[in-house]
PDB file of C-alpha atoms in Angstrom:
ATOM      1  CA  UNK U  51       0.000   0.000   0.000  1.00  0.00           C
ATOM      2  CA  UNK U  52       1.596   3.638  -0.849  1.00  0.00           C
ATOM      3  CA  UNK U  53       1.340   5.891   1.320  1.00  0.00           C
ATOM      4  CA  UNK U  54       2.463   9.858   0.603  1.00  0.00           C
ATOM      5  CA  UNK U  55       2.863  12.311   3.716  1.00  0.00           C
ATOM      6  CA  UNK U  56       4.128  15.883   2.985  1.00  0.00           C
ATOM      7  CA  UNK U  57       6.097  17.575   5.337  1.00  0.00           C
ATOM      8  CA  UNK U  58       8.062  20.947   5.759  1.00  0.00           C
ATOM      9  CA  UNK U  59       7.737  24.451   7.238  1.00  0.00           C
ATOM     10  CA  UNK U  60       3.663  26.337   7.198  1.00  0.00           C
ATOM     11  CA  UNK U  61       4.908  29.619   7.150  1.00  0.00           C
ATOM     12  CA  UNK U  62       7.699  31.155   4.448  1.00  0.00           C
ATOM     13  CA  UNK U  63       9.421  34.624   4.407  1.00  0.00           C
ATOM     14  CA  UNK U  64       8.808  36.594   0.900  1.00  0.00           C
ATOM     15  CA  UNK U  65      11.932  35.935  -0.404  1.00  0.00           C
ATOM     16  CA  UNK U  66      13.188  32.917   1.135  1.00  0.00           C
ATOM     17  CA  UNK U  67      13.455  29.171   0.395  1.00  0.00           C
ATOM     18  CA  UNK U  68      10.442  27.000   0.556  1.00  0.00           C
ATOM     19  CA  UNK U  69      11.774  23.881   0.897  1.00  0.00           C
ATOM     20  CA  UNK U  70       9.207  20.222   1.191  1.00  0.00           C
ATOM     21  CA  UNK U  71       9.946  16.988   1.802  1.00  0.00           C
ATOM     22  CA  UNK U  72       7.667  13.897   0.879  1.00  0.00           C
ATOM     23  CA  UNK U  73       7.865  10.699   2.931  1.00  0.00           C
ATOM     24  CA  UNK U  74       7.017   7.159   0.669  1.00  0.00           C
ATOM     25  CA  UNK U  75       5.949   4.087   2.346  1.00  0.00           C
ATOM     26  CA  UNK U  76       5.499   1.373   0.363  1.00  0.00           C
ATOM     27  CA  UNK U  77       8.802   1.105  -1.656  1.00  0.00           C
ATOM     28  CA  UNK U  78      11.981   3.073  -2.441  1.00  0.00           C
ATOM     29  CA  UNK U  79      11.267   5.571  -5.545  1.00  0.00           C
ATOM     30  CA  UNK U  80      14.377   4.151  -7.351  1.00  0.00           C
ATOM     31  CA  UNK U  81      12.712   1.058  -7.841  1.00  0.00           C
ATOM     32  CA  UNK U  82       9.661   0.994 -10.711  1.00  0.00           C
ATOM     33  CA  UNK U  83       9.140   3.305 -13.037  1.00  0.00           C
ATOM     34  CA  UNK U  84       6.825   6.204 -11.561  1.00  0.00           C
ATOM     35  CA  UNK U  85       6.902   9.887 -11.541  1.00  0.00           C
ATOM     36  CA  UNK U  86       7.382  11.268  -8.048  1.00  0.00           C
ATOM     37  CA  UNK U  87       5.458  14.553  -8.353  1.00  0.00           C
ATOM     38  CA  UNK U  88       4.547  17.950  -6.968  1.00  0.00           C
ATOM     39  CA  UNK U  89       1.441  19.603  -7.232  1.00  0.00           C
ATOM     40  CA  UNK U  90       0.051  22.656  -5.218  1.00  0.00           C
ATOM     41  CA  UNK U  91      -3.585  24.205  -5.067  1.00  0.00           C
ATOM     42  CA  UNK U  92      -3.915  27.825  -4.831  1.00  0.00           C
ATOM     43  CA  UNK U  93      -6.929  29.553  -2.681  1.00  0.00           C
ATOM     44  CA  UNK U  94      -8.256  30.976  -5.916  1.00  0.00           C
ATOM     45  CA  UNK U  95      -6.508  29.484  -8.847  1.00  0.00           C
ATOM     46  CA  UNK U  96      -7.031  26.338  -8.340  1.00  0.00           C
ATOM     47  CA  UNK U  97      -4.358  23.156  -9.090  1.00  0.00           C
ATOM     48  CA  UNK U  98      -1.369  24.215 -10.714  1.00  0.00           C
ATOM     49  CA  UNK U  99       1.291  20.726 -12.027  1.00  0.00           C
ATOM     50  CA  UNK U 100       4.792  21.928 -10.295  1.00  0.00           C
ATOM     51  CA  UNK U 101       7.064  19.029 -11.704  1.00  0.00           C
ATOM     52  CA  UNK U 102       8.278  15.593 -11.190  1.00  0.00           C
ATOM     53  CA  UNK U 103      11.107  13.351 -10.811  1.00  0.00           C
ATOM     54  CA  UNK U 104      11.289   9.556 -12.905  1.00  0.00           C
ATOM     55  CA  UNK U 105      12.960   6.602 -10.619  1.00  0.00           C
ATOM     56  CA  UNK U 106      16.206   7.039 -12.181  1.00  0.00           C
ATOM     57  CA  UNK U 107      15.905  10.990 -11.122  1.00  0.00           C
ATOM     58  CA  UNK U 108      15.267  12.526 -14.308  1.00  0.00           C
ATOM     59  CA  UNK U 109      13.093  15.780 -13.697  1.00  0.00           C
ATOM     60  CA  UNK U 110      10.713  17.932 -15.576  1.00  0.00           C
ATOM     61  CA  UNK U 111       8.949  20.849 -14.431  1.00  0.00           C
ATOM     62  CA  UNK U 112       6.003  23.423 -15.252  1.00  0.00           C
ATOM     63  CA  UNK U 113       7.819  25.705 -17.674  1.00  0.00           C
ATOM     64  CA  UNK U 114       6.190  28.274 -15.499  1.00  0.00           C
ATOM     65  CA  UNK U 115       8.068  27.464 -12.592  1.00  0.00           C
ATOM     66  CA  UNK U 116      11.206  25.700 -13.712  1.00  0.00           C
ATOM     67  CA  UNK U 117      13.886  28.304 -13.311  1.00  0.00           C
ATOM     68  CA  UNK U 118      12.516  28.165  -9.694  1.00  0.00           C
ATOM     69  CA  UNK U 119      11.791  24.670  -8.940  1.00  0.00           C
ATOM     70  CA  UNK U 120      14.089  21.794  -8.127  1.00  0.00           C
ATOM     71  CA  UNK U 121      12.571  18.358  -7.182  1.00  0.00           C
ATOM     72  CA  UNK U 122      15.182  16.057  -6.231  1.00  0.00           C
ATOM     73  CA  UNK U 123      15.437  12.501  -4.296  1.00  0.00           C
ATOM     74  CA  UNK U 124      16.980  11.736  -0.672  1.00  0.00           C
ATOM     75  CA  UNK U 125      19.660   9.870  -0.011  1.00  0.00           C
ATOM     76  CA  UNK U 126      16.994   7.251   2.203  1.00  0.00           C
ATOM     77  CA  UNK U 127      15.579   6.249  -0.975  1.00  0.00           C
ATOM     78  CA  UNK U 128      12.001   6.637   0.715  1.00  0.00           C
ATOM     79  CA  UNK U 129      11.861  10.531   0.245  1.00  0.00           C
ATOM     80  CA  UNK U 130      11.838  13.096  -2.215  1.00  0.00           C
ATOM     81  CA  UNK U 131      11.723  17.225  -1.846  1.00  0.00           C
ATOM     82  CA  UNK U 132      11.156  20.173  -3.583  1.00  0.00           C
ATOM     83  CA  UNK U 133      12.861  23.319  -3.585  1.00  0.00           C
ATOM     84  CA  UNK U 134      11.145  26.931  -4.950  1.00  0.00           C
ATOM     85  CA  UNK U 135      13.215  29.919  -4.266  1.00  0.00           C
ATOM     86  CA  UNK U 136      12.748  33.384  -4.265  1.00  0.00           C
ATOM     87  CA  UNK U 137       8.542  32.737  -3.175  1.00  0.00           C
ATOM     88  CA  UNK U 138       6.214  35.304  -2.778  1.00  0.00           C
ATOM     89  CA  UNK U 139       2.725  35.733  -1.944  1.00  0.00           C
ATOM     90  CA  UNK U 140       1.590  33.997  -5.321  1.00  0.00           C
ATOM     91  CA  UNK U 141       3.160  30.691  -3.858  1.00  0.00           C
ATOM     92  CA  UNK U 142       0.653  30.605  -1.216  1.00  0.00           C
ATOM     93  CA  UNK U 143      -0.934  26.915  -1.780  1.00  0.00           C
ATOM     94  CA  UNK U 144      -1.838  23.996  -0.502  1.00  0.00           C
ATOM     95  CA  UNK U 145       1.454  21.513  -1.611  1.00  0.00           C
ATOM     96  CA  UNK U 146       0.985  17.961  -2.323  1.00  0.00           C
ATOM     97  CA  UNK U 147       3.194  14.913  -3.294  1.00  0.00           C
ATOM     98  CA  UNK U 148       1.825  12.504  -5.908  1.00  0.00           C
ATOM     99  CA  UNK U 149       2.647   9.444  -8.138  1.00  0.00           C
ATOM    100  CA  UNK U 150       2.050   8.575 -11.134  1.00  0.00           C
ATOM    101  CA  UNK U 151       3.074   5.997 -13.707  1.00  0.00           C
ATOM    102  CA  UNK U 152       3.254   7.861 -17.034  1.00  0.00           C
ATOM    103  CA  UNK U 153       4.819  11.376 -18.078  1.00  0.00           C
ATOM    104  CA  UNK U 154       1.404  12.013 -19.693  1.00  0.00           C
ATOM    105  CA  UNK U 155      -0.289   8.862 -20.531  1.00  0.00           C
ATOM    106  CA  UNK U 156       0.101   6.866 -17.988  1.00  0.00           C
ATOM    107  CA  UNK U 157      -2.816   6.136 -15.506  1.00  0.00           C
ATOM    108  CA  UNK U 158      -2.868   9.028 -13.845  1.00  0.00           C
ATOM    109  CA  UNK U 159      -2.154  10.689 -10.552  1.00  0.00           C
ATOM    110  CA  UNK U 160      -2.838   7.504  -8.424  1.00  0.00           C
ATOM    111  CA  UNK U 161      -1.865   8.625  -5.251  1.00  0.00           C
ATOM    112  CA  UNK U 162      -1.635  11.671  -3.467  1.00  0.00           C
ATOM    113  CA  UNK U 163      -0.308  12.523   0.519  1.00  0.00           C
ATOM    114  CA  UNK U 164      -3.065  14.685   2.332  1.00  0.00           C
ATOM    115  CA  UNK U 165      -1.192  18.075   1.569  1.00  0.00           C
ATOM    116  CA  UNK U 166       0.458  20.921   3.340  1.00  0.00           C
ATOM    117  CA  UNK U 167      -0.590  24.656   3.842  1.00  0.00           C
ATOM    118  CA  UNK U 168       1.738  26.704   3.098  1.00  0.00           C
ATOM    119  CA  UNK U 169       1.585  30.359   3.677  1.00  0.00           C
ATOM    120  CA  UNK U 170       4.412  33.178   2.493  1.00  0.00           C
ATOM    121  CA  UNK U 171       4.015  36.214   4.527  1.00  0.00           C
ATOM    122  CA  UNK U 172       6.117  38.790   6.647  1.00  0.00           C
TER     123      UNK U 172
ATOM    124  CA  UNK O 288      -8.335  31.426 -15.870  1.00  0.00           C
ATOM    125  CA  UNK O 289      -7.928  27.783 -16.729  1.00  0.00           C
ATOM    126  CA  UNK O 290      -7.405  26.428 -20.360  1.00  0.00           C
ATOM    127  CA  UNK O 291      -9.997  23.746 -19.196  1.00  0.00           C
ATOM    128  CA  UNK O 292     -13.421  25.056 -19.191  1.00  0.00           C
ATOM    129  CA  UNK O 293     -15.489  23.433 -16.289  1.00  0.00           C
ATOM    130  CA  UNK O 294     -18.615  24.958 -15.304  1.00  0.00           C
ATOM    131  CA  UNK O 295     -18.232  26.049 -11.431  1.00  0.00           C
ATOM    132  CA  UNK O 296     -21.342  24.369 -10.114  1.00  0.00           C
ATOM    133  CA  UNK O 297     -23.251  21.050 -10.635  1.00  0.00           C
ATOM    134  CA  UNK O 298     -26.440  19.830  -8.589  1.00  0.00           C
ATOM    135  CA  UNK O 299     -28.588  17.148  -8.415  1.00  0.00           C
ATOM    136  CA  UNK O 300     -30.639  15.236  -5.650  1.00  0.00           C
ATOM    137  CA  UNK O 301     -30.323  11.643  -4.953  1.00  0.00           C
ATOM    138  CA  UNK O 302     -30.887   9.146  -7.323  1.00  0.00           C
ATOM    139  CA  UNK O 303     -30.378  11.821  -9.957  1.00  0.00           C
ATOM    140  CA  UNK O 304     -27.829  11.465 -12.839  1.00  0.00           C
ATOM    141  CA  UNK O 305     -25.305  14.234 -13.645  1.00  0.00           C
ATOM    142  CA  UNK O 306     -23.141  15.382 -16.313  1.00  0.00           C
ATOM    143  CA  UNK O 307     -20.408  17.456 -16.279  1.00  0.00           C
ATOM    144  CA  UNK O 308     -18.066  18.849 -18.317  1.00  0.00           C
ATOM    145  CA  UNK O 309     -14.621  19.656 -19.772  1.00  0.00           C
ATOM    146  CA  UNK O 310     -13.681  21.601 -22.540  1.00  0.00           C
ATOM    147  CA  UNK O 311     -10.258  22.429 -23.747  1.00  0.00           C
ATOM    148  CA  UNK O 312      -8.518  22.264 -26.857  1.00  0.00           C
ATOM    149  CA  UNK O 313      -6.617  20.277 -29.802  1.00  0.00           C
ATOM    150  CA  UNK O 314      -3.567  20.642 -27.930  1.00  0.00           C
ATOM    151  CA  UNK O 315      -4.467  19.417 -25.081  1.00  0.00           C
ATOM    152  CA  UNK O 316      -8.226  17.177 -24.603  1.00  0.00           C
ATOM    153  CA  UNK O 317      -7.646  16.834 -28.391  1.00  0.00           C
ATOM    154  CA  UNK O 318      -4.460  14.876 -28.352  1.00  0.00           C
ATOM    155  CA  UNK O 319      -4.014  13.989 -24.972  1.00  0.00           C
ATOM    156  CA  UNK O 320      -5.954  11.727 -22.562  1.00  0.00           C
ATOM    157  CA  UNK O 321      -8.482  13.014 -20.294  1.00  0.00           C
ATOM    158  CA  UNK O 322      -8.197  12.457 -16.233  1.00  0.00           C
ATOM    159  CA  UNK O 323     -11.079  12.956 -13.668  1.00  0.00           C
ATOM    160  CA  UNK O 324     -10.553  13.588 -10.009  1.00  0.00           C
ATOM    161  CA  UNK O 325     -12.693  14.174  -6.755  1.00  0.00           C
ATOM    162  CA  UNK O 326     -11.895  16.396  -4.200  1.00  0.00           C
ATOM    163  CA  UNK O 327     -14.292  15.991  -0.782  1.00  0.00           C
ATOM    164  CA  UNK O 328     -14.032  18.766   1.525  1.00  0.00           C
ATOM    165  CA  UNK O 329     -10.513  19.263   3.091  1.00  0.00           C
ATOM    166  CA  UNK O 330      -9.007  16.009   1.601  1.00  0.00           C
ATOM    167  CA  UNK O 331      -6.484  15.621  -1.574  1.00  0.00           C
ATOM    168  CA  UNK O 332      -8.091  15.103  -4.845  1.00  0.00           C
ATOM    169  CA  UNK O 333      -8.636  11.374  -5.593  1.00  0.00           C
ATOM    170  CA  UNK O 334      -8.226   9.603  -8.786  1.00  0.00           C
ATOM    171  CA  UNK O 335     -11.550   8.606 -10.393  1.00  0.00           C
ATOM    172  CA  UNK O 336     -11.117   8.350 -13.995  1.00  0.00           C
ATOM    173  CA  UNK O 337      -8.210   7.587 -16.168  1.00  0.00           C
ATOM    174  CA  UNK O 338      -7.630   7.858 -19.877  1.00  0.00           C
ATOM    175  CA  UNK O 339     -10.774   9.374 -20.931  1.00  0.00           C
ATOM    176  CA  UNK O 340     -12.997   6.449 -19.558  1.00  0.00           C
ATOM    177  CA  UNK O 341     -11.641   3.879 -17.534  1.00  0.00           C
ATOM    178  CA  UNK O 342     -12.287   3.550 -13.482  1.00  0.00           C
ATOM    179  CA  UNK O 343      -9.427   4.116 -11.396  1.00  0.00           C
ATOM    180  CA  UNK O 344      -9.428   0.679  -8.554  1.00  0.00           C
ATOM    181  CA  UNK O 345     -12.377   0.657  -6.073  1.00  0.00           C
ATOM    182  CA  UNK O 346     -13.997   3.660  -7.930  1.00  0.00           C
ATOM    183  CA  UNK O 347     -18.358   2.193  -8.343  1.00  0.00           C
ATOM    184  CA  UNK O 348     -19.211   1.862 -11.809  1.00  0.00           C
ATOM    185  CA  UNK O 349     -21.845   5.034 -11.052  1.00  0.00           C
ATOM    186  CA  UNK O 350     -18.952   6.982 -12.338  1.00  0.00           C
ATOM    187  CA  UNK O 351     -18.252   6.998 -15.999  1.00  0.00           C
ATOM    188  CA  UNK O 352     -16.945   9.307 -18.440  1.00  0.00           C
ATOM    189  CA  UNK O 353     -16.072   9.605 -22.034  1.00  0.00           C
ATOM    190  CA  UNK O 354     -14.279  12.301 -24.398  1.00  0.00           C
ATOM    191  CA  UNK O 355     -15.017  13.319 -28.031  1.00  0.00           C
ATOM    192  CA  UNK O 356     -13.189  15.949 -29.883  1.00  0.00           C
ATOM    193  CA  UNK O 357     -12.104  18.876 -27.514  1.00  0.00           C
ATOM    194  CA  UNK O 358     -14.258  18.197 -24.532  1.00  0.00           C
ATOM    195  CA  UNK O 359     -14.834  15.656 -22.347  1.00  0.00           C
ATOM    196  CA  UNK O 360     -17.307  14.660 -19.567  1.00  0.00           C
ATOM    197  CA  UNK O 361     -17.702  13.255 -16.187  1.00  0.00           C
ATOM    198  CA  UNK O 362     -21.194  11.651 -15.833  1.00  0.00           C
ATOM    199  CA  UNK O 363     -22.488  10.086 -12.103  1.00  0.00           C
ATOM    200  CA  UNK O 364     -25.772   7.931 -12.165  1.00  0.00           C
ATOM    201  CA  UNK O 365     -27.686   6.817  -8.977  1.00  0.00           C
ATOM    202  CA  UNK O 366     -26.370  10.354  -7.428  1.00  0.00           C
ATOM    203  CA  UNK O 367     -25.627   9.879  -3.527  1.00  0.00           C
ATOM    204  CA  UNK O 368     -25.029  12.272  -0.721  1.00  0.00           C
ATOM    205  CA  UNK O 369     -21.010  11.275  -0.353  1.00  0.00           C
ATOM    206  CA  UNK O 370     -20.964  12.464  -3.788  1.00  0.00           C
ATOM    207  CA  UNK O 371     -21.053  16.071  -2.934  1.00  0.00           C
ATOM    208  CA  UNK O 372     -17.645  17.578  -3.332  1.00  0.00           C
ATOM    209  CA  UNK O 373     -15.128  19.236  -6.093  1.00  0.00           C
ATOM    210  CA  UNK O 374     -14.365  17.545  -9.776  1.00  0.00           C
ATOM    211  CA  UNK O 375     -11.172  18.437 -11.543  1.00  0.00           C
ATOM    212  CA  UNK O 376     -10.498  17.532 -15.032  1.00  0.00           C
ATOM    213  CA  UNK O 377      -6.921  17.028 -16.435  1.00  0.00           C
ATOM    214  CA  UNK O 378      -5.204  16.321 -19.167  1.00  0.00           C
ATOM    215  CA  UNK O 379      -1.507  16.868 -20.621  1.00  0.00           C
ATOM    216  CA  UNK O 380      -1.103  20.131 -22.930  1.00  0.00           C
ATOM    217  CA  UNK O 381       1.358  19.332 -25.990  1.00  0.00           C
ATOM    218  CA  UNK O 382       1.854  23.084 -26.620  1.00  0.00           C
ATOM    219  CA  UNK O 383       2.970  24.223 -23.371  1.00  0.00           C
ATOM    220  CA  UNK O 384       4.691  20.735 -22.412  1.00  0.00           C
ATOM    221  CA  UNK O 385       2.557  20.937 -19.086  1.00  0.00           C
ATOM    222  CA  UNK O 386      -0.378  19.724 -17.177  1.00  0.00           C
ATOM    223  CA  UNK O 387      -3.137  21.174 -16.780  1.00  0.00           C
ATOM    224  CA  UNK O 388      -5.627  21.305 -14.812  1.00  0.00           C
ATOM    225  CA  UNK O 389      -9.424  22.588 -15.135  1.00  0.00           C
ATOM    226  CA  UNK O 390     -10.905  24.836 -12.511  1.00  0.00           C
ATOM    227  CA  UNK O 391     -13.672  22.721 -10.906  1.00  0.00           C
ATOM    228  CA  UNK O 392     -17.115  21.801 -10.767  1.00  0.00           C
ATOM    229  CA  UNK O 393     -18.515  22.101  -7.419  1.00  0.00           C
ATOM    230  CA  UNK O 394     -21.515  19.145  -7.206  1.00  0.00           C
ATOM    231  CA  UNK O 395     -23.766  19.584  -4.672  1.00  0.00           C
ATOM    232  CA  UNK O 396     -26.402  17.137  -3.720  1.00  0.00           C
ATOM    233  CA  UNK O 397     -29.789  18.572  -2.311  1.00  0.00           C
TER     234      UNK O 397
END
């Protein structure tokens, strides 16, 4: 059974580092061949595709956000994190940590951890 | 504003059958499968539907969906009070290289 949990700071200085971690139980995410992935939910805009990282840590991200993002694996083998620098008030979201098993056909976003509020305010 | 149209609010009472829907375009619903997922208050979205029509595992065979051309649709029969909650579609967008994801329909069941 997989099993997603999200974990990190709630509050973020404009400016600063938000930096998430994402527990997996269940498996290492070097074995199989599934896309570790990061997906936030603004108040108002709604679900917004942040990036993800293939077993063998290859990464792609939301053109949108890339020059910000960086989704990479932990050295446990059972975690994965993302990095966004330079946030502002726009990056205010609900963050979640997902897997799938396709780039863009597979069968979809099949699990999901129960998110994180995140807030970035002075 | 979304590139996948979803009209904000659904309703129905129970027993009922509703429709939703998803319109996008060729670059994205037109070439690209079609996901559906539920969102019940203050939980992560859930997986319902996956590559235009088939059930993600455990999901009751109430839920069905289908795609044609551009748009695409999310259809529950036999509607039930546990229903009530948000419906995203999504789908890969060729153009842009990125998902997306549509704003939400917002079924309530009276």
């Amino acid at each position: 059974q997989v099993q997603l949990q999200e974990s990190g700071p709630r509050l973020v200085r404009p400016s600063q580092t938000l930096s998430l971690t994402c527990t997996v139980s269940g498996g290492p995410i070097t074995s199989g061949t599934y896309y570790w992935t990061w997906i936030r939910q603004h108040p108002v805009k709604g679900l917004e595709w942040i990036g993800y990282m293939y077993s063998d840590g290859d990464t792609y991200y939301n053109p949108s956000l890339k020059s910000r993002s960086v989704i990479s694996p932990d050295s446990s083998e059972r975690k994965f994190s993302l990095t966004l620098t330079s946030v502002t008030a726009a990056d205010t979201a609900v963050y979640y940590c997902a897997r799938s098993n396709g780039a863009t056909s597979g069968r979809g976003f099949q699990y999901w951890g129960p998110g994180i509020p995140v807030t970035v305010s002075s | 504003q979304s590139l996948l149209t979803q009209p904000p609010s659904a309703s129905g009472t129970p027993g009922q059958t509703v429709t939703m829907s998803c319109s996008g375009s060729t670059s994205n619903i037109g070439e690209n499968f079609v996901y559906w997922y539920q969102q019940l208050p203050g939980a992560a979205p859930k997986l319902l539907i996956y590559r235009n029509y088939y059930r993600h595992s455990e999901v009751p065979d109430r839920f069905s969906a289908s795609k044609s051309g551009t748009s695409a649709s999310l259809t529950i029969n036999g509607l039930r009070f546990e229903d009530e909650a948000d419906y995203f579609c999504a789908t890969w967008d060729d153009g842009l290289r990125n998902w997306l994801f549509g704003g939400g329909t917002r079924l309530t069941v009276l």
